Coordinates of C-alpha atoms and ligand atoms in Angstrom, one line a residue:
X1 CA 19.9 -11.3 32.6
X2 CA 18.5 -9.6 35.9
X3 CA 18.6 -6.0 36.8
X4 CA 16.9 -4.4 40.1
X5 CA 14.2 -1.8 39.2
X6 CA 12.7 0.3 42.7
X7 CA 14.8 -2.9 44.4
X8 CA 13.2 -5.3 43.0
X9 CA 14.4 -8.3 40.2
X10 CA 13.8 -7.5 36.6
X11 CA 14.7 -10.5 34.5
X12 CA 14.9 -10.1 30.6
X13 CA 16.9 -11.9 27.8
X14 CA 18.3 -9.7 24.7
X15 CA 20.3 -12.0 21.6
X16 CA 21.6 -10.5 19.2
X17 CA 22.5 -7.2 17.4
X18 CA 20.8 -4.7 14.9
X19 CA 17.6 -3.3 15.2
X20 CA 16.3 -3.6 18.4
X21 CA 12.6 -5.3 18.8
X22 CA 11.3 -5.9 22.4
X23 CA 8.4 -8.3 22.8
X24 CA 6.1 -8.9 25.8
X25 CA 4.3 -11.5 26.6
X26 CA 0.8 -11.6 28.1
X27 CA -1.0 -12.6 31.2
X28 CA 0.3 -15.8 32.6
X29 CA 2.7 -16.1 30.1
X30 CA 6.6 -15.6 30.5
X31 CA 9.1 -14.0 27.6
X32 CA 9.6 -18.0 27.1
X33 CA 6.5 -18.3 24.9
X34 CA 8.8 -16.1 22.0
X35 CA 11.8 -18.2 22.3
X36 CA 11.0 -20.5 19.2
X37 CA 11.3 -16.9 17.5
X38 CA 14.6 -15.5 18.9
X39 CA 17.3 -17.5 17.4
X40 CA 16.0 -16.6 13.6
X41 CA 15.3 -13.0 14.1
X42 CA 18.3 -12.2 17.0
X43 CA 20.5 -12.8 12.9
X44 CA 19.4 -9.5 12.2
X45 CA 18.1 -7.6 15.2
X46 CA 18.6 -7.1 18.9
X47 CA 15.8 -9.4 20.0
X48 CA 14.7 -8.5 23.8
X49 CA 12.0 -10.9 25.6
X50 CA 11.2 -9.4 29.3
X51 CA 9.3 -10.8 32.1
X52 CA 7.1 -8.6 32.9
X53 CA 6.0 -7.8 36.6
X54 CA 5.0 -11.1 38.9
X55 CA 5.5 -13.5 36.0
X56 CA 8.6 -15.3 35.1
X57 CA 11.7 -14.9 37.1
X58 CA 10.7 -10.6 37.8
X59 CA 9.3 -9.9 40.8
X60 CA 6.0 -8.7 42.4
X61 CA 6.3 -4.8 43.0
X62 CA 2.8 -4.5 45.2
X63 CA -0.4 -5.4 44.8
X64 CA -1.3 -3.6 42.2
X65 CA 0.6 -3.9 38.5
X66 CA -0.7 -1.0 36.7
X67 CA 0.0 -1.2 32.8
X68 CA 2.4 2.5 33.5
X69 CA 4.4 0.4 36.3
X70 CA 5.2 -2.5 34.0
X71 CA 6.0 0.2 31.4
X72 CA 8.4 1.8 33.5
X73 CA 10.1 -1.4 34.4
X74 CA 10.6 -2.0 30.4
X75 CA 11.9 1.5 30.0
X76 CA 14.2 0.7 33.1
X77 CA 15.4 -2.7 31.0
X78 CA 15.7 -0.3 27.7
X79 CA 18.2 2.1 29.8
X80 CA 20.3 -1.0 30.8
X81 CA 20.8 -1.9 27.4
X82 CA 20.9 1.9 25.9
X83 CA 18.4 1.1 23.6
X84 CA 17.3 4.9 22.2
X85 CA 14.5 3.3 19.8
X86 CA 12.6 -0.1 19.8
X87 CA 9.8 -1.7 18.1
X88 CA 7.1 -3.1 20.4
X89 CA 5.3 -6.1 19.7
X90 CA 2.6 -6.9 22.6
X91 CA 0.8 -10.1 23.4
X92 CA -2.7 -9.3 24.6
X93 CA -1.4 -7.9 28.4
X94 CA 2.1 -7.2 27.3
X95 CA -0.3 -4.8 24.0
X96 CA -1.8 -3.0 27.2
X97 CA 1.5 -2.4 28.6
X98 CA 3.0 -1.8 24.8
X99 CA 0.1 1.3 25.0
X100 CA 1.1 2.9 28.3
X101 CA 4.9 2.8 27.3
X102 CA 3.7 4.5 23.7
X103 CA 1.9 6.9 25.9
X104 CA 4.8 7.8 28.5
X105 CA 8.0 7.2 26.3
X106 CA 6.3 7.8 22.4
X107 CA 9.6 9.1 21.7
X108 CA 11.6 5.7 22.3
X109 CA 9.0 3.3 20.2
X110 CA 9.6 3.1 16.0
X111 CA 7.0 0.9 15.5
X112 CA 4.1 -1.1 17.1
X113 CA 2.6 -4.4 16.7
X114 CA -0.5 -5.5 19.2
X115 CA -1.4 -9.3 19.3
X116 CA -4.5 -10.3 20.3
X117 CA -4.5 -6.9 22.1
X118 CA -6.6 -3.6 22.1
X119 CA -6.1 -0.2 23.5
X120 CA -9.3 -0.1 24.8
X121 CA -10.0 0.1 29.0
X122 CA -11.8 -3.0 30.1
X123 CA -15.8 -2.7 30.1
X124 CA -17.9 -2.7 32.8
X125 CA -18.8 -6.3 32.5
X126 CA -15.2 -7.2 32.0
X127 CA -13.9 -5.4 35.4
X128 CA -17.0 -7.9 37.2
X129 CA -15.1 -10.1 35.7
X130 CA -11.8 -9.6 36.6
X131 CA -13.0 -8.9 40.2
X132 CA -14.4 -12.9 39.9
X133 CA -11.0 -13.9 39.1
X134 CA -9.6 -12.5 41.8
X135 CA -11.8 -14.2 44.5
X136 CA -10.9 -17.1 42.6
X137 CA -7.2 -16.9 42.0
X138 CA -7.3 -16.4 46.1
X139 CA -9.0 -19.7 46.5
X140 CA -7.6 -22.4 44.3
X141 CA -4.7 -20.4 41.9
X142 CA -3.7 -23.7 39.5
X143 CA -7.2 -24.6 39.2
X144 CA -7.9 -20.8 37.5
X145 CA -4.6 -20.9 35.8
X146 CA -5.4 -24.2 34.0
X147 CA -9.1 -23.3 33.6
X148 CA -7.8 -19.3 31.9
X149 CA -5.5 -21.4 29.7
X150 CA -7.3 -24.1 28.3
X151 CA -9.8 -21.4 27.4
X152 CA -7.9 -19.2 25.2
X153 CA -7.7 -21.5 21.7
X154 CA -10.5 -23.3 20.2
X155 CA -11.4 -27.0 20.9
X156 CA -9.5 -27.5 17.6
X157 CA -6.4 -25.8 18.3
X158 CA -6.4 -27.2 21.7
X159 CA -5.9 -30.6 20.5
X160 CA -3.2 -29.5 17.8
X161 CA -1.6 -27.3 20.3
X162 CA -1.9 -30.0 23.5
X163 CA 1.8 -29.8 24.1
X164 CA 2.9 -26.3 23.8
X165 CA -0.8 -25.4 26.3
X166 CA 0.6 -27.8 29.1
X167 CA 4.0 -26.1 28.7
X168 CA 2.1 -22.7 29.0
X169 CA 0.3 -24.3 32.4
X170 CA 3.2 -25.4 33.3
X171 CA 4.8 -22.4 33.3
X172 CA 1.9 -20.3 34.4
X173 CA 2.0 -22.6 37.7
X174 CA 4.7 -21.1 38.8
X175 CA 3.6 -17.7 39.1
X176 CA 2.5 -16.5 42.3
X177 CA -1.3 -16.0 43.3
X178 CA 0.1 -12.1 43.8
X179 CA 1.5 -12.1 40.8
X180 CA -1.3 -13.0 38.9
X181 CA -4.1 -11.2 41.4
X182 CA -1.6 -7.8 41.2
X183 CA -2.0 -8.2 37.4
X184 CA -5.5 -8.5 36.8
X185 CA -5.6 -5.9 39.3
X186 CA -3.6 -3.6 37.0
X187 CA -5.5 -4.5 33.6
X188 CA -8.9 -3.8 35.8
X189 CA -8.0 -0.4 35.8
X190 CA -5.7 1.0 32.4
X191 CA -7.0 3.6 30.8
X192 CA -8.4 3.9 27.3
X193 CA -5.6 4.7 24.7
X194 CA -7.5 4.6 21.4
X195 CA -6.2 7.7 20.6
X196 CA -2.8 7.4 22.1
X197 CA -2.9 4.7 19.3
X198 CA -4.4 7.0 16.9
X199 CA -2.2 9.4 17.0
X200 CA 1.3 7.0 16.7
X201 CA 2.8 7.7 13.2
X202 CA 4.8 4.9 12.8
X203 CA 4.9 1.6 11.9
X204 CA 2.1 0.0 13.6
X205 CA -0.6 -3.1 13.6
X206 CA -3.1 -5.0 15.4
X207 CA -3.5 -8.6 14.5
X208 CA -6.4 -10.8 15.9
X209 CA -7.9 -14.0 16.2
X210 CA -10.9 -14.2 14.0
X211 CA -12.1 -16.9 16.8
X212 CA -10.6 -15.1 19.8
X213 CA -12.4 -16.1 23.0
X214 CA -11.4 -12.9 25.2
X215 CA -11.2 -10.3 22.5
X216 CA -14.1 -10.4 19.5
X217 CA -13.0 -9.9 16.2
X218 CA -15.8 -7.7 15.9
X219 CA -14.8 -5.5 18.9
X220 CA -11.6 -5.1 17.5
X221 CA -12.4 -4.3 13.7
X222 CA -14.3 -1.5 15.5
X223 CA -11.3 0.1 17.9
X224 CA -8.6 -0.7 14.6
X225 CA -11.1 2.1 12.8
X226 CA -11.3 4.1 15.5
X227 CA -7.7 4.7 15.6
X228 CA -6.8 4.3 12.3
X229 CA -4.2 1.3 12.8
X230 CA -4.4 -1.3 10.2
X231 CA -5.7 -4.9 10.8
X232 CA -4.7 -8.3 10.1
X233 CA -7.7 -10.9 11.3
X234 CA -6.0 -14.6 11.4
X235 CA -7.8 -17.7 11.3
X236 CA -7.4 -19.2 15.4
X237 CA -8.1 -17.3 18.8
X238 CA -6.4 -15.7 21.3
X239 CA -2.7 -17.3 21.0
X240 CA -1.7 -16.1 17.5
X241 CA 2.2 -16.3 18.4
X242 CA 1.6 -20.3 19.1
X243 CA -1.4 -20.7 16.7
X244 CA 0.0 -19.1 13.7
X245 CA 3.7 -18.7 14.9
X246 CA 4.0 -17.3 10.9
X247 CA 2.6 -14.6 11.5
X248 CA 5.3 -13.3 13.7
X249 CA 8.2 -13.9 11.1
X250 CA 5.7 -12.2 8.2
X251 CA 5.8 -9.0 10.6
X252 CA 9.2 -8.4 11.3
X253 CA 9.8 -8.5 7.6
X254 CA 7.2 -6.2 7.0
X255 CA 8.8 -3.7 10.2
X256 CA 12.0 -4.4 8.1
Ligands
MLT301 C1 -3.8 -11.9 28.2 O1 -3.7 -12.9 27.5 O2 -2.9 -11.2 28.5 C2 -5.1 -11.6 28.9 O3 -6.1 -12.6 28.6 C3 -5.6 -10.2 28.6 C4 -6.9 -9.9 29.4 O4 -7.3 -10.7 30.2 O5 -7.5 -8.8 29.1

């Protein structure tokens, strides 16, 4: 389904009714990568996957996709559906934008689950970083998409997951290099929301990769105890939906 948000296509998918969870997907990725969920969980909840800003089929807004403007744009998809409340579950991008939408609509979320996520600001070294990607993205976009994809599992997984990462590629080809640059803008420069995180009451969770290549299990353990959210470290890195698709099921029950 499509709606226009400051003029501008918003695509999203919602099956069936009950409870409503909303999950985003991460950087390069599309609400596809949760469709081996949705049929299962859309026999007890509203399930709603959105594409976030410059992936998928939703539009670029500008050059620059803060974490607030892609939480606005799910609040804008919320409204269309009249969704009041929703459990958040964010893949490692869609957990930034999951943070800014705690921290500018708290009173619509009932509970919170980040994936391979933090709500921590990037570092110094990390912005460098991102600023690298950039240049690159410019230059040759497909040869920095397959290069950021293949290394997000470990040399294991990526032999037991060869299929479902070409798909991913696939997919991720057919983002836009201002998509992707207007992204890594925005996750350049979101704030830190450890204690926006902190101080959320409900339901809420971070799980990690134990072998995660862009977030350290180590770095995370730290930020879960700074803000008081419970942890669940999984075996695999930074693709727990595909690595330990499990996982996903075990949470909704536990939200349930
Ligand atoms: C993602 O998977 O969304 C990104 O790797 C997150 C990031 O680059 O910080």
């Amino acid at each position: 389904m499509i709606i226009k948000y400051q003029g501008i296509k918003v695509y999203y998918t919602s099956a069936g009714i009950g409870k409503p969870i909303v999950f985003l997907h991460g950087f390069l990725e599309t609400g596809k990568i949760w469709e081996p969920f949705v049929d299962e969980l859309s026999l007890k909840r509203q399930v709603i996957c959105i594409d976030l800003p410059g992936h998928g089929r939703t539009g670029t807004f500008g050059e620059v996709h803060s974490m607030e403007l892609m939480a606005d744009v799910v609040n804008a998809v919320l409204e269309e559906l009249n969704v009041q409340k929703t459990t958040l579950v964010g893949h490692s991008m869609g957990g930034y934008v999951s943070m800014a939408f705690a921290e500018n609509y708290r009173e619509k979320i009932s509970g919170l689950v980040l994936m391979n996520s933090t709500p921590e600001a990037d570092s110094e070294e990390r912005k460098i970083t991102r600023d690298r990607a950039i240049n690159l993205v410019k230059r040759n976009k497909n040869a920095y998409i397959g290069m950021a994809i293949s290394n997000l599992v470990s040399p294991d997984n990526a032999i037991s997951f060869e299929k479902e990462i070409e798909e991913l590629k696939q997919e991720a080809f057919r983002i836009s290099a201002k998509g992707i640059v207007a992204a890594l803008h925005g996750m350049k420069i979101r704030t830190d929301r450890t204690k926006v995180l902190k101080e959320l009451t409900f339901y809420k969770i971070i799980i990690s990769g134990k072998n995660d290549p862009i977030l350290s299990s180590e770095s995370v353990k730290i930020v879960a105890n700074l803000s008081k959210c419970p942890l669940i470290l999984i075996e695999g890195g930074h693709l727990s939906y595909m690595e330990n698709s499990y996982v996903i099921r075990e949470i909704v029950h536990f939200i349930d």
